[in-house]
Structure formats: structure tokens, C-alpha cells
């Protein structure tokens, strides 16, 4: 309200009022722009004044804060403690407390207080300033989480280490208690592990053997020499190679333990003692051999007697008698064949199936075998064909008798298992390194699942057994041994009800 | 009689003797900005100018003296422009008590409720208004109530609600309470000789 013609005193009052208003505005601005939440609190803990910074942090408006006890934004306990300390000490430099916002969130703050007194020294309240610790707390929390994560990782590592040690201990126990001998060579092909059975089998103490290569070991321990011969210095991969070490017969297998072909992480060598099995096998073979020899003599006598009877040397026989004698003669003959086969098998297993190598042409042997089979082929109405090699074959070093026997066995089988009217074709061919003989028929064939057992002892295909044909189940086993003894290979390709092709190949040494 | 604000009433109020300190307009202006923003304040100032009683709320000197009628006109204009109900007017009273510079200047004396109630409150009234007699009658802290009478102050009923809540806000700064309210037990606009307020708290 304007005053006309003011007195000097009124002018002075107006100036003072202006100054007061400016002062008030200055104080208000200062308080408002202060970034830290500040409160003026009465001595009984009522908030009398605050600034926008507290509005911002608490979510309450200024008028919602003023006139309310400090407990509205701080916990009762914190408030009590703060007031008590402020009244006792005059100030609290810094105390971590929790502020509760309007939407009930907890905010960590550091509170500082300063006691206020009037001119008479009476306590009229205190200032409280708050410093938000959220970021610091978040960082602390992050650090705590990181620390916790690191501790967890450390625990995990410890756990993994413990598991690895357990695994190592378990593996070590397994290796130690294996019945087979086990040797591990590192990437430099030096022995890094040997288990007790291997020490026993090879007659070595692990302390003497560690960090030595196979050739170093072979240099001072004789038992390693056969191993070195089979595995080589760099320990090549082998599977079930039979070796004789002193009185022992062992089977050696080795494998690379690298993760890839390029990464040679070392080698594992397993030694399996087969001395006992070999002994039993030998005894069995000896028994079969003795039994067969013992049987062959009386069977020969029976054959001779039956032959005399059939030829009428002891008197004329009736047709019926002749028929019985003939059947007995055939049965006796089959028994003799079986005995001879068993003897061959026994010889093979004893390693006494001696080969008489001579220079011969495979083609001639094939023709001889075909000639021997022509009669039975004709009897069974089977057309027997021979396909000659396209070019002249060289002579090769072979046991002519055994190879002829093999070819004949394949042809006889083909005739036996081909229905009348069928065809058996024998072919011989060669290339620079090998000569191959094949016997093809359009007979009963062999099922896929039985083909891998064709060359095992006493095996007879199920469809063949139904045909009630002769056969000991030993012919192909003997043939396989003969061919492999020559360094060759024998195999079969067959389809049931369509026919089979049995082939073998022999190496040509120029 | 709660007469709406118009030119005639404004002129009549402006003619009434007595003065109010600029702080009351400051709190009015701050409340309007809070509720309706700067645009709202502008609207209010336009209404007042139209009535021939212009107020520039930002330029008001909180400590200067202004016609008492302008205090009532400011309240009536706020109610008219923003269609405020009684609740909003009460809220304005609370807001004023908590943000008034005059109250802040008396904060030093908030040592005891008795001293403030019986000694300082009449002084604070007089710091705001040159008219009206503020008389504390009774304070019962045990039963949690206080009685105040205001005599010779009857400009418009709108001030009754405003003042009641202003007193509540003021009491809140003296007493720790979760709830406080008032009752105007006597009012010149209801035929009584003076205003009498009973403030109760829990």
C-alpha cells in the first residue's frame, strides 16, 4: 500500500522492510537450492522447516513433511538415537540411517546434526542434514556381490578340485586294481604311468621305468624288446597283437590318447595275459589231435573192410545188402573227412600246419580244382564254368596242395548249395600286386547277419542246415587259415536266395 | 452469508479498515503455483485485475502491509477461478501455516506449547493482521485440546475454514500427533459475537 508524503521514519521503515524481504528471499533461495536434504527440527523432534532436496529424496511434499515428527521419514530407533546424541554432544558428525520414502522405499542416508540454542542458551531444536548413500551403497552392494561371486567361484574351484582329486584317486584305484597291465606314455612317448600288473608282467619296477621311452626300456629290460618290435619307438596303434614274453603269452593293444590326430597327447598300452587261455587251447587241440589220430586208424580199417564187402571179395551180396554197405561206406567216409578236417584244425591251432611253398601258377591250380569237381557238378546238374585270366599270370610262391584244396572247397560248397540247374563260375584274375580267385554261384546265399561268422569254426548257415547237406563247418575256417598264412585275404559277398561269391586274394611278390 | 466475489463485494471489502502482511499473499501465490502452475497464477492475477484489485503475487513484499480486504479478495478469487471447495480452502490454510515466513520467524520460541499458545500465538496473529483480537482461552494437554477466540474479525465466512486449518497446521508444529482437527464452535456469521475454535488432537 503506497503512502503519500512519507515521513523520514516511514521511509526508513520502508527501506528496512525491503532489506528484510531481500534477506528472506536470499535465505529462502539458499535453502531451496541446497542440494542436500536439510531439516530444522524442534527440540521435541517435530520438523519445522525443510527444503526441496528432502521433498525429492522422500517423495513427500514440503507441507507433508513440516509439522510432522522426524519418525515420519526416519525409524523410531534412529530418531531416538539421533536426538539423544545431539542433545548430549551438541552434534552428530555422521551416522548411517535409513530414510523411508512416501512409497515405503528404504534409502540409506548419512545424517549429521547440529544443536540450536537461543540467546538465553535454551535448546530450541537442531538442524539435521542428510547425505544420500544410495550410490555408495549400490557400489558397496556391487562389491559385495562381486566378492560373493568370487567366493562362490573359489568354492566352485575348490569343489571341482576336490572332485578332480576324487576322480584321480578313483581312476588310480581302477588302474591299480586292473587285472590287465596298463602303461601310459606321454606326448614325448616317455612312460608316465605303469600299473602293478604291468610291472609284474614285464618284470620291472615303476621307479626304474618312469620317464623312459620304449627303446630306452628295451635297452635294459629284455621283456620290453618284443613290445618295442610290435609298437615301435613312437608307439603305433595295434589291436590284440599276440606276443610271447618268456613263458608268458600276452595280447597287446595300444591307442592314442590325444584329443585329435594333430594333438598327440600320448599313448595307452594294454597288456592282457593270455598264457592260461593259450595253455587250455593247446591242451584242447592236443586232445582233439590225439582223439582224431586214434579214430582215424579204426575208421580206415572199417573203410577197407566195407570196400572189400562192396567189391564182393568175400562173396556176392544181395542188392539190399549192397545198399546198406554203401550207406555205411558213405557215412564212414564222412567221418574220415571230419577227422581229417579236425586234424587240420588241430595242426593249424598248434602252428604245425606246415606249408610247402613252391613256385606255381594259380590258374593251373584253379583248373585242377575245377577238374576234380566236374563229376559232382554233373551229378547235381550244375553248370561249372571257368573264366580264364585276361593276361598270362606270373608264377607265385604258394603251397600248391593247400591252395588247390581251398579252391576245391569253395567250388564244392558252391555246388552243394546251388539248386540243380544252377551255375557255378570260377574266375582267376590278377593285377600288379595280387592274384584273386572267385567262385560265384546262384545258390541259396547267406543272410547278411550270418556272413561275419562264415569263416569261424563249426559254423553252418541256418538255411544250409535246413537243406540237410553234408559239411563239417570247418572247411571255410581251414581255407581262411591257409589264405592268411600266405598273407592273403578271403571274403564273401552274398545275398540270400540270390547267390554268393567267395573270393580270396594272394599277394604277388615280384 | 457466503457471498460470491464480484465487483461490488470487492469494493466493499477494499473499503474495510485494517491491514494484512504481504506474507499471506505469498503463501496464497505459492499454493496456486503448486496446484495450477504459473498459468493458474496468471489467471488469478487477471481475475483480480478485472475486479480492480490487482495483486502481483511474486512482487509482494512478505513483510509489507496491505489492505485487509485484499486478503479476503485473494481467497475468494482463488476459490472462484479454480472452483475450489471447502477442502481445498482448508488445505490452503494448512499450507500457509507450514510455509509462512512469520511462523518461521517465531520458530525460536517453539520451546513449550504453553508459552507459544498463551504468549506467542497472539503476537504471531498481530504480526499477520492489524485487526482482530486473538485470545487463547484454554489449553488442556492431558485431554488434548485448546480453545481460541478471535474477536473483531468478521470479513467473510471463507476465512473461517482457512483460519481453522491454519491453526491446526500451527498446532502440529507444537505437538507430536498423527491427527489434528478443529471445530468452529462460535462464529459471527452464525450470530455469535466472535469466532471460537476448539482444536483437538490425538
XYZ file of C-alpha atoms in Angstrom:
712
model
C 0.000 0.000 0.000
C 1.554 3.251 -1.150
C 1.931 6.020 1.469
C 1.758 9.547 0.124
C 4.250 12.018 1.575
C 6.000 9.572 3.906
C 7.793 10.847 6.957
C 11.598 10.205 7.242
C 10.822 7.421 9.774
C 8.345 5.814 7.387
C 10.993 5.959 4.664
C 13.476 4.241 6.966
C 10.907 1.559 7.822
C 10.233 1.009 4.134
C 13.974 0.573 3.486
C 14.254 -1.861 6.402
C 11.265 -3.837 5.134
C 12.825 -4.046 1.696
C 16.088 -5.219 3.204
C 14.247 -7.810 5.284
C 12.357 -9.039 2.253
C 15.623 -9.330 0.311
C 17.197 -11.169 3.212
C 14.228 -13.516 3.406
C 14.429 -14.141 -0.333
C 18.171 -14.770 -0.087
C 17.741 -17.196 2.811
C 14.894 -18.965 1.030
C 16.849 -19.309 -2.223
C 19.889 -20.592 -0.387
C 17.794 -23.131 1.484
C 15.855 -24.141 -1.635
C 18.860 -24.657 -3.866
C 20.840 -26.561 -1.294
C 21.298 -29.996 -2.891
C 21.448 -31.758 0.457
C 18.204 -32.514 2.294
C 18.132 -30.325 5.393
C 15.572 -30.050 8.189
C 15.084 -27.779 11.088
C 13.724 -29.909 13.913
C 12.200 -28.747 17.178
C 13.573 -29.971 20.483
C 10.727 -32.493 20.689
C 11.540 -33.852 17.222
C 8.959 -32.058 15.028
C 10.131 -30.953 11.623
C 9.608 -27.188 11.445
C 11.276 -26.445 8.135
C 12.814 -28.332 5.267
C 13.971 -27.809 1.713
C 13.075 -29.204 -1.752
C 16.014 -31.642 -1.600
C 14.154 -33.574 1.117
C 10.975 -33.465 -0.964
C 12.916 -35.052 -3.794
C 14.535 -37.814 -1.796
C 11.474 -38.660 0.353
C 8.652 -38.238 -2.147
C 6.690 -36.165 0.393
C 5.797 -32.542 -0.335
C 7.184 -29.874 1.975
C 3.829 -29.335 3.674
C 3.519 -33.106 4.198
C 6.871 -33.060 5.984
C 6.594 -29.842 8.045
C 4.690 -30.282 11.295
C 5.354 -34.000 11.337
C 7.677 -35.834 13.682
C 11.049 -36.908 12.353
C 9.831 -40.511 12.653
C 7.675 -39.880 9.591
C 10.772 -40.295 7.453
C 13.228 -41.976 9.835
C 12.839 -45.039 12.024
C 11.889 -44.505 15.667
C 15.115 -46.054 16.834
C 17.290 -43.934 14.550
C 15.395 -40.769 15.562
C 15.680 -41.512 19.258
C 19.375 -42.223 18.935
C 19.996 -39.100 16.833
C 18.109 -36.777 19.199
C 19.788 -38.310 22.246
C 23.279 -37.958 20.792
C 22.612 -34.444 19.511
C 21.320 -33.279 22.885
C 24.254 -34.922 24.702
C 27.104 -33.996 22.395
C 25.774 -30.917 20.602
C 26.183 -32.567 17.222
C 26.404 -35.855 15.379
C 29.060 -35.772 12.651
C 27.833 -38.668 10.547
C 25.541 -41.550 11.251
C 24.239 -44.058 8.772
C 20.475 -44.382 8.993
C 17.589 -45.437 6.770
C 15.081 -42.957 5.385
C 11.663 -44.299 4.426
C 10.124 -42.620 1.386
C 6.435 -41.964 0.803
C 6.195 -45.129 -1.306
C 7.865 -47.108 1.515
C 11.242 -47.477 -0.139
C 14.309 -47.602 2.071
C 17.043 -45.095 1.275
C 20.388 -45.225 3.000
C 21.490 -41.764 4.202
C 24.213 -40.363 6.344
C 22.762 -37.956 8.930
C 24.615 -35.062 10.555
C 23.052 -32.893 13.241
C 23.828 -29.602 14.985
C 22.109 -28.405 18.143
C 20.434 -24.935 18.119
C 20.168 -22.714 21.182
C 18.565 -19.313 21.643
C 20.240 -16.256 23.125
C 19.383 -17.483 26.605
C 21.209 -20.762 25.913
C 17.991 -22.767 25.812
C 17.833 -25.634 23.361
C 15.369 -24.732 20.638
C 15.949 -27.676 18.325
C 18.550 -28.901 15.885
C 19.488 -28.968 12.250
C 19.713 -32.268 10.511
C 21.431 -32.691 7.167
C 21.174 -35.879 5.161
C 23.555 -37.256 2.565
C 22.176 -39.906 0.283
C 24.239 -43.080 0.270
C 22.293 -44.949 -2.389
C 25.066 -44.824 -4.983
C 27.708 -45.657 -2.408
C 25.514 -48.446 -1.088
C 24.868 -49.716 -4.588
C 28.586 -49.736 -5.233
C 29.109 -51.460 -1.906
C 26.409 -53.946 -2.840
C 28.033 -54.494 -6.214
C 31.350 -55.014 -4.488
C 29.722 -57.349 -2.000
C 28.083 -59.288 -4.816
C 31.371 -59.413 -6.714
C 33.102 -60.575 -3.568
C 30.382 -63.136 -3.007
C 30.595 -64.241 -6.641
C 34.358 -64.538 -6.338
C 33.982 -66.534 -3.133
C 31.416 -68.738 -4.845
C 33.771 -69.200 -7.760
C 36.544 -70.025 -5.338
C 34.261 -72.530 -3.632
C 33.361 -73.957 -7.031
C 37.024 -74.217 -7.930
C 37.702 -75.915 -4.593
C 34.772 -78.235 -5.207
C 35.987 -79.011 -8.717
C 39.485 -79.543 -7.379
C 38.119 -81.897 -4.750
C 36.092 -83.736 -7.394
C 39.130 -83.929 -9.663
C 41.205 -85.312 -6.792
C 38.465 -87.816 -6.026
C 38.269 -88.747 -9.691
C 42.029 -89.060 -9.869
C 42.037 -91.217 -6.773
C 39.203 -93.353 -8.200
C 40.932 -93.670 -11.563
C 44.174 -94.516 -9.821
C 42.378 -97.228 -7.827
C 40.816 -98.614 -11.003
C 44.145 -98.605 -12.820
C 45.960 -100.185 -9.872
C 43.399 -102.928 -9.460
C 43.010 -103.742 -13.132
C 43.897 -107.325 -13.912
C 45.403 -106.182 -17.202
C 48.693 -104.393 -17.366
C 48.453 -100.752 -18.329
C 51.159 -98.386 -19.466
C 50.665 -94.725 -20.310
C 53.214 -92.883 -22.414
C 53.194 -89.075 -22.522
C 53.265 -86.847 -25.599
C 57.057 -87.339 -25.782
C 56.478 -91.124 -25.721
C 58.040 -91.423 -22.283
C 56.441 -93.725 -19.743
C 54.323 -91.694 -17.325
C 52.285 -94.419 -15.660
C 52.584 -98.146 -15.159
C 50.243 -100.188 -13.009
C 51.264 -103.097 -10.756
C 50.035 -105.883 -13.136
C 52.160 -104.372 -15.927
C 55.149 -104.182 -13.563
C 54.635 -107.857 -12.756
C 54.109 -108.978 -16.365
C 57.102 -107.048 -17.661
C 59.275 -107.667 -14.619
C 60.060 -104.041 -13.894
C 59.820 -101.623 -11.003
C 57.925 -98.438 -11.792
C 60.701 -96.261 -10.299
C 63.145 -97.636 -12.845
C 60.757 -97.170 -15.723
C 59.252 -93.681 -15.404
C 60.193 -91.011 -17.933
C 61.881 -93.526 -20.207
C 60.983 -94.192 -23.816
C 60.129 -97.664 -25.067
C 63.510 -98.122 -26.764
C 65.324 -96.972 -23.603
C 63.307 -99.519 -21.630
C 64.003 -102.256 -24.169
C 67.710 -101.482 -23.884
C 67.953 -102.694 -20.323
C 64.880 -104.902 -19.876
C 64.540 -107.818 -22.317
C 60.795 -108.118 -21.782
C 60.310 -104.751 -23.488
C 62.057 -105.883 -26.684
C 59.058 -107.738 -28.145
C 56.906 -104.772 -27.189
C 59.236 -102.368 -28.977
C 59.154 -104.651 -32.025
C 55.358 -104.558 -32.172
C 54.713 -100.965 -31.112
C 57.751 -99.169 -32.464
C 59.527 -96.199 -30.894
C 56.563 -93.907 -31.442
C 54.044 -96.418 -30.160
C 51.756 -97.059 -33.094
C 48.198 -98.215 -32.613
C 47.752 -102.016 -32.562
C 44.894 -104.254 -31.585
C 45.264 -107.560 -29.738
C 48.689 -108.419 -31.047
C 49.895 -111.677 -29.569
C 53.371 -111.684 -28.076
C 55.439 -114.210 -26.216
C 57.483 -112.780 -23.383
C 59.439 -115.507 -21.682
C 56.926 -118.067 -20.540
C 54.061 -115.685 -20.911
C 51.786 -115.136 -23.858
C 50.284 -111.682 -23.898
C 47.923 -109.723 -26.069
C 48.974 -106.113 -26.646
C 46.660 -103.273 -27.668
C 47.565 -99.619 -27.907
C 45.675 -96.409 -28.604
C 46.489 -92.753 -28.873
C 45.031 -90.606 -26.080
C 45.230 -87.282 -27.894
C 42.079 -85.236 -28.473
C 42.748 -85.029 -32.203
C 45.047 -86.508 -34.791
C 47.326 -83.465 -34.598
C 47.309 -83.404 -30.834
C 49.363 -86.375 -29.702
C 48.577 -86.431 -26.034
C 50.310 -89.723 -25.505
C 49.544 -93.423 -25.806
C 47.850 -96.070 -23.780
C 49.171 -99.635 -23.917
C 47.150 -102.508 -22.505
C 48.729 -105.866 -21.848
C 46.391 -108.787 -21.419
C 47.901 -112.011 -20.131
C 46.511 -114.901 -22.198
C 49.020 -117.538 -21.054
C 46.330 -119.586 -19.299
C 43.885 -119.414 -22.198
C 46.661 -120.418 -24.560
C 47.518 -123.387 -22.341
C 43.919 -124.553 -22.269
C 43.607 -124.104 -26.008
C 46.760 -126.067 -26.556
C 45.543 -128.904 -24.343
C 42.227 -128.947 -26.174
C 43.957 -129.048 -29.534
C 46.229 -131.812 -28.354
C 43.233 -133.761 -27.162
C 41.444 -133.291 -30.486
C 44.597 -134.261 -32.339
C 45.131 -137.442 -30.293
C 41.453 -138.354 -30.475
C 41.376 -137.815 -34.229
C 44.504 -139.905 -34.762
C 43.088 -142.650 -32.592
C 39.815 -142.582 -34.539
C 41.373 -142.443 -37.985
C 43.049 -145.852 -37.735
C 39.895 -147.874 -36.926
C 37.901 -145.797 -39.425
C 40.434 -146.669 -42.129
C 40.087 -150.323 -41.209
C 36.296 -150.044 -41.392
C 36.649 -148.308 -44.764
C 38.878 -151.125 -46.033
C 36.502 -153.840 -44.799
C 33.429 -152.134 -46.265
C 35.263 -151.679 -49.556
C 36.045 -155.411 -49.680
C 32.433 -156.253 -48.939
C 31.128 -153.910 -51.620
C 33.529 -155.290 -54.241
C 32.297 -158.865 -53.498
C 35.677 -160.133 -52.358
C 34.002 -162.039 -49.549
C 31.040 -163.231 -51.538
C 28.249 -161.919 -53.687
C 25.878 -159.500 -51.889
C 22.197 -159.008 -52.498
C 21.050 -155.605 -53.768
C 19.667 -154.747 -50.340
C 22.918 -155.761 -48.627
C 24.873 -153.700 -51.134
C 22.674 -150.709 -50.416
C 23.272 -150.941 -46.629
C 27.013 -151.485 -47.086
C 27.159 -148.486 -49.483
C 25.398 -146.218 -46.964
C 27.759 -147.386 -44.220
C 30.715 -146.734 -46.522
C 29.488 -143.136 -47.198
C 28.964 -142.452 -43.509
C 32.389 -143.796 -42.727
C 33.823 -141.633 -45.479
C 32.153 -138.522 -43.970
C 33.577 -139.429 -40.610
C 37.046 -139.752 -42.126
C 36.636 -136.339 -43.770
C 35.566 -134.835 -40.433
C 38.504 -136.443 -38.661
C 40.868 -135.132 -41.342
C 39.379 -131.658 -41.023
C 39.696 -131.804 -37.246
C 43.290 -132.853 -37.607
C 43.896 -129.940 -39.977
C 42.287 -127.561 -37.499
C 44.365 -129.001 -34.674
C 47.501 -128.579 -36.765
C 46.528 -125.001 -37.590
C 45.973 -124.209 -33.934
C 49.184 -125.883 -32.922
C 51.004 -123.939 -35.590
C 52.026 -127.173 -37.247
C 50.092 -126.711 -40.458
C 53.256 -126.658 -42.421
C 53.309 -125.003 -45.810
C 55.395 -126.246 -48.648
C 55.922 -123.191 -50.754
C 56.634 -123.792 -54.412
C 56.537 -121.563 -57.451
C 53.238 -122.212 -59.166
C 50.635 -120.619 -61.397
C 47.376 -120.032 -59.587
C 45.492 -120.578 -62.824
C 46.767 -124.163 -63.074
C 45.708 -124.874 -59.505
C 42.246 -123.456 -60.183
C 41.864 -125.634 -63.270
C 42.940 -128.711 -61.296
C 40.366 -127.972 -58.634
C 37.658 -127.454 -61.277
C 38.530 -130.755 -62.929
C 38.221 -132.531 -59.597
C 34.739 -131.081 -59.140
C 33.356 -131.661 -62.645
C 31.918 -135.060 -61.778
C 29.912 -133.926 -58.737
C 28.781 -130.831 -60.634
C 27.471 -133.019 -63.421
C 25.799 -135.311 -60.888
C 23.948 -132.355 -59.413
C 23.175 -130.867 -62.814
C 25.196 -127.718 -62.080
C 26.932 -125.936 -64.908
C 30.544 -125.333 -63.879
C 32.270 -122.556 -65.814
C 35.767 -121.237 -65.754
C 36.794 -117.721 -66.756
C 40.466 -117.501 -67.580
C 42.588 -114.513 -66.696
C 42.816 -111.899 -69.410
C 46.567 -111.997 -69.460
C 49.084 -114.593 -68.555
C 49.690 -114.933 -64.859
C 53.107 -114.984 -63.240
C 54.118 -117.823 -61.001
C 53.846 -117.134 -57.323
C 55.240 -118.810 -54.223
C 52.423 -120.843 -52.734
C 51.615 -124.163 -51.107
C 50.007 -125.683 -54.195
C 48.290 -128.546 -52.392
C 46.657 -126.305 -49.775
C 45.612 -123.646 -52.273
C 44.117 -126.299 -54.554
C 42.298 -127.705 -51.523
C 40.977 -124.228 -50.740
C 39.702 -123.605 -54.285
C 38.171 -127.074 -54.363
C 36.457 -126.443 -51.030
C 34.931 -123.208 -52.354
C 33.745 -124.936 -55.577
C 32.291 -127.920 -53.700
C 30.434 -125.589 -51.345
C 29.044 -123.650 -54.327
C 27.858 -126.882 -55.997
C 26.394 -128.177 -52.745
C 24.377 -125.059 -52.022
C 23.162 -124.341 -55.554
C 19.930 -125.995 -56.680
C 20.100 -128.336 -59.733
C 20.159 -126.383 -62.974
C 22.200 -123.647 -61.372
C 25.599 -122.331 -62.331
C 28.976 -122.029 -60.635
C 31.597 -119.790 -62.205
C 35.253 -119.821 -61.243
C 37.390 -116.904 -62.310
C 41.014 -116.023 -61.831
C 42.438 -112.575 -62.325
C 45.407 -110.599 -61.198
C 46.836 -107.144 -61.096
C 50.300 -105.907 -60.263
C 50.175 -106.790 -56.568
C 47.767 -109.632 -56.125
C 46.026 -112.576 -57.741
C 42.375 -113.216 -56.986
C 40.254 -116.328 -57.327
C 36.461 -116.014 -57.174
C 33.825 -118.712 -57.044
C 30.389 -117.422 -57.909
C 27.113 -119.297 -57.653
C 23.423 -118.561 -57.943
C 22.568 -120.718 -54.958
C 20.879 -120.199 -51.632
C 23.155 -117.416 -50.419
C 23.882 -116.421 -46.829
C 21.900 -113.910 -44.808
C 23.614 -110.598 -44.069
C 23.679 -111.143 -40.314
C 25.407 -114.539 -40.620
C 28.067 -113.530 -43.111
C 30.585 -112.359 -40.493
C 30.567 -115.820 -38.885
C 31.150 -117.760 -42.116
C 34.854 -118.282 -41.511
C 34.594 -119.383 -37.877
C 34.895 -122.966 -36.657
C 31.871 -125.263 -36.980
C 29.662 -122.548 -38.386
C 26.947 -123.628 -40.748
C 24.394 -121.168 -42.084
C 20.829 -121.771 -40.937
C 19.424 -122.129 -44.469
C 22.177 -124.637 -45.325
C 21.401 -126.756 -42.258
C 17.779 -126.973 -43.357
C 18.963 -128.426 -46.675
C 20.465 -131.490 -44.866
C 23.653 -131.321 -46.859
C 26.985 -132.757 -45.780
C 29.512 -130.458 -44.161
C 31.604 -130.222 -41.046
C 31.574 -126.445 -40.719
C 35.367 -126.492 -40.791
C 36.137 -126.032 -44.490
C 35.958 -122.244 -44.612
C 37.834 -121.955 -41.289
C 40.656 -124.061 -42.740
C 40.523 -122.081 -46.016
C 40.800 -118.807 -44.135
C 43.825 -120.054 -42.207
C 45.511 -121.275 -45.402
C 44.929 -117.963 -47.207
C 46.001 -115.828 -44.230
C 49.093 -117.985 -43.791
C 50.003 -116.919 -47.335
C 49.494 -113.257 -46.373
C 46.241 -113.168 -48.347
C 42.662 -112.326 -47.644
C 39.411 -114.255 -48.043
C 35.917 -112.816 -48.115
C 32.369 -113.396 -49.210
C 29.677 -111.331 -50.889
C 26.257 -112.880 -50.697
C 22.531 -112.260 -50.880
C 20.133 -114.800 -49.517
C 18.264 -116.708 -52.280
C 20.306 -114.987 -54.984
C 23.739 -116.495 -54.589
C 27.224 -115.958 -53.208
C 30.681 -115.078 -54.415
C 33.577 -116.380 -52.331
C 36.909 -114.804 -53.210
C 40.460 -114.865 -51.966
C 43.462 -112.904 -52.997
C 47.123 -113.731 -52.626
C 49.972 -111.256 -52.769
C 52.336 -111.399 -55.726
C 55.938 -110.961 -54.710
C 57.945 -109.941 -57.764
C -23.614 -15.331 4.436
C -21.118 -16.618 1.897
C -21.301 -14.081 -0.884
C -19.584 -14.829 -4.198
C -16.877 -12.469 -5.328
C -17.944 -9.660 -7.604
C -17.088 -6.037 -8.220
C -19.470 -4.822 -5.578
C -18.152 -7.170 -2.896
C -14.570 -6.381 -3.836
C -15.197 -2.658 -3.487
C -16.911 -3.217 -0.173
C -14.061 -5.372 1.154
C -11.418 -2.935 -0.021
C -13.119 -0.218 1.954
C -12.790 -2.132 5.254
C -10.207 -0.836 7.720
C -7.185 -2.881 8.685
C -4.074 -4.373 7.140
C -2.552 -7.770 6.464
C 1.131 -8.589 5.974
C 2.326 -9.468 2.474
C 3.262 -12.989 3.695
C -0.390 -14.101 3.455
C -0.410 -13.314 -0.271
C 2.922 -15.048 -0.693
C 1.500 -18.284 0.722
C -1.628 -17.892 -1.472
C 0.556 -17.440 -4.576
C 2.823 -20.385 -3.711
C -0.207 -22.638 -3.184
C -1.747 -21.640 -6.529
C 1.536 -22.313 -8.340
C 1.675 -25.700 -6.654
C -1.908 -26.528 -7.620
C -2.298 -24.868 -11.011
C 1.171 -23.783 -12.089
C 2.306 -20.444 -13.425
C -0.627 -20.381 -15.853
C -3.008 -20.699 -12.935
C -1.346 -17.822 -11.130
C -1.639 -15.699 -14.262
C -5.366 -16.456 -14.498
C -5.827 -15.494 -10.882
C -3.977 -12.219 -11.346
C -6.118 -11.460 -14.429
C -9.314 -12.044 -12.417
C -8.094 -9.726 -9.673
C -7.133 -7.057 -12.215
C -10.594 -7.342 -13.751
C -12.069 -6.732 -10.296
C -9.926 -3.625 -9.937
C -7.808 -5.179 -7.164
C -4.605 -6.217 -8.916
C -2.081 -8.369 -6.995
C 1.336 -9.254 -8.390
C 1.964 -12.222 -6.111
C 5.645 -12.541 -6.992
C 6.359 -8.915 -6.274
C 4.503 -8.861 -2.959
C 6.813 -7.923 -0.095
C 6.202 -10.528 2.592
C 6.804 -8.046 5.375
C 4.865 -5.076 3.950
C 1.321 -4.163 4.881
C -1.628 -4.477 2.504
C -5.376 -3.752 2.897
C -7.125 -6.408 4.939
C -9.885 -6.571 2.323
C -7.340 -7.676 -0.275
C -6.587 -10.741 1.903
C -10.245 -11.813 1.675
C -10.467 -10.912 -2.026
C -7.390 -13.094 -2.734
C -9.053 -16.109 -1.056
C -12.410 -15.530 -2.812
C -10.716 -15.087 -6.192
C -8.761 -18.324 -5.747
C -11.980 -20.179 -4.901
C -13.765 -18.614 -7.876
C -11.059 -19.065 -10.529
C -10.201 -22.650 -9.587
C -13.674 -23.699 -8.331
C -12.113 -24.798 -5.063
C -14.347 -26.415 -2.465
C -14.003 -26.065 1.323
C -11.485 -28.912 1.457
C -9.122 -27.038 -0.847
C -9.532 -23.828 1.128
C -8.708 -25.751 4.322
C -5.674 -27.241 2.585
C -4.579 -23.731 1.699
C -4.795 -22.841 5.409
C -2.551 -25.753 6.372
C -0.137 -24.909 3.556
C 0.055 -21.283 4.750
C 0.832 -22.211 8.356
C 3.650 -24.504 7.256
C 5.247 -22.170 4.746
C 4.597 -18.763 6.318
C 7.673 -16.658 6.871
C 6.077 -15.255 10.025
C 5.762 -18.707 11.532
C 9.391 -19.449 10.661
C 10.469 -16.236 12.376
C 8.792 -17.500 15.549
C 10.310 -20.939 15.403
C 12.851 -19.971 18.054
C 10.023 -19.662 20.506
C 8.673 -23.143 19.993
C 10.122 -24.203 23.281
C 6.943 -25.084 25.083
C 3.381 -25.415 23.933
C 2.131 -23.348 26.853
C 4.413 -20.435 26.095
C 3.576 -20.467 22.407
C -0.155 -20.930 22.989
C -0.644 -18.255 25.568
C 2.168 -15.801 24.830
C 3.438 -16.114 21.283
C 0.312 -17.012 19.318
C -1.397 -13.613 19.893
C 1.839 -11.926 18.841
C 2.043 -14.057 15.700
C -1.551 -13.072 14.890
C -0.714 -9.451 15.276
C 2.337 -9.940 13.028
C -0.090 -11.044 10.314
C -3.092 -8.783 10.840
C -3.522 -5.294 12.256
C -7.140 -6.030 13.117
C -8.836 -8.779 15.150
C -8.013 -9.876 18.672
C -6.535 -13.346 19.111
C -7.253 -14.686 22.609
C -6.080 -18.087 23.828
C -8.744 -19.359 26.227
C -7.746 -22.823 27.351
C -5.079 -25.446 26.737
C -5.549 -28.953 28.093
C -2.607 -31.143 27.112
C -3.973 -34.082 29.058
C -7.301 -34.072 27.261
C -5.605 -32.872 24.114
C -7.462 -29.769 23.140
C -7.093 -25.995 23.037
C -9.688 -23.195 22.731
C -9.042 -19.874 20.950
C -11.284 -16.903 20.416
C -10.887 -14.262 17.695
C -12.867 -11.134 18.101
C -13.483 -8.158 15.872
C -12.601 -10.023 12.730
C -15.609 -10.713 10.534
C -14.943 -10.052 6.895
C -16.177 -13.151 5.093
C -17.057 -16.802 6.003
C -14.341 -18.136 3.672
C -11.759 -17.035 6.217
C -13.338 -19.232 8.933
C -12.345 -22.512 7.209
C -8.983 -21.141 6.172
C -8.144 -19.976 9.677
C -9.278 -23.205 11.352
C -6.873 -25.266 9.314
C -4.162 -22.639 9.650
C -4.429 -23.107 13.422
C -4.291 -26.886 13.053
C -1.094 -26.618 10.980
C 0.350 -24.286 13.571
C -0.501 -26.681 16.429
C 1.077 -29.526 14.526
C 4.398 -27.832 14.930
C 3.982 -27.827 18.691
C 2.551 -31.261 19.379
C 3.593 -34.686 18.197
C 0.369 -36.068 16.818
C -0.832 -38.195 13.956
C -4.205 -36.439 13.699
C -5.416 -32.955 14.439
C -8.677 -31.150 13.609
C -10.766 -28.204 14.633
C -14.317 -27.156 15.263
C -15.519 -23.561 14.991
C -17.815 -23.593 17.987
C -18.795 -19.936 17.620
C -18.958 -17.769 14.517
C -20.217 -14.226 13.922
C -21.663 -15.434 10.620
C -23.898 -17.756 12.649
C -24.945 -14.963 15.013
C -22.214 -15.237 17.645
C -20.159 -12.308 18.827
C -16.818 -13.791 17.895
C -15.056 -16.775 16.410
C -14.230 -19.631 18.776
C -12.145 -22.555 17.669
C -11.580 -25.797 19.561
C -8.507 -27.625 18.307
C -8.347 -31.331 19.154
C -5.574 -33.805 18.562
C -4.844 -37.441 19.240
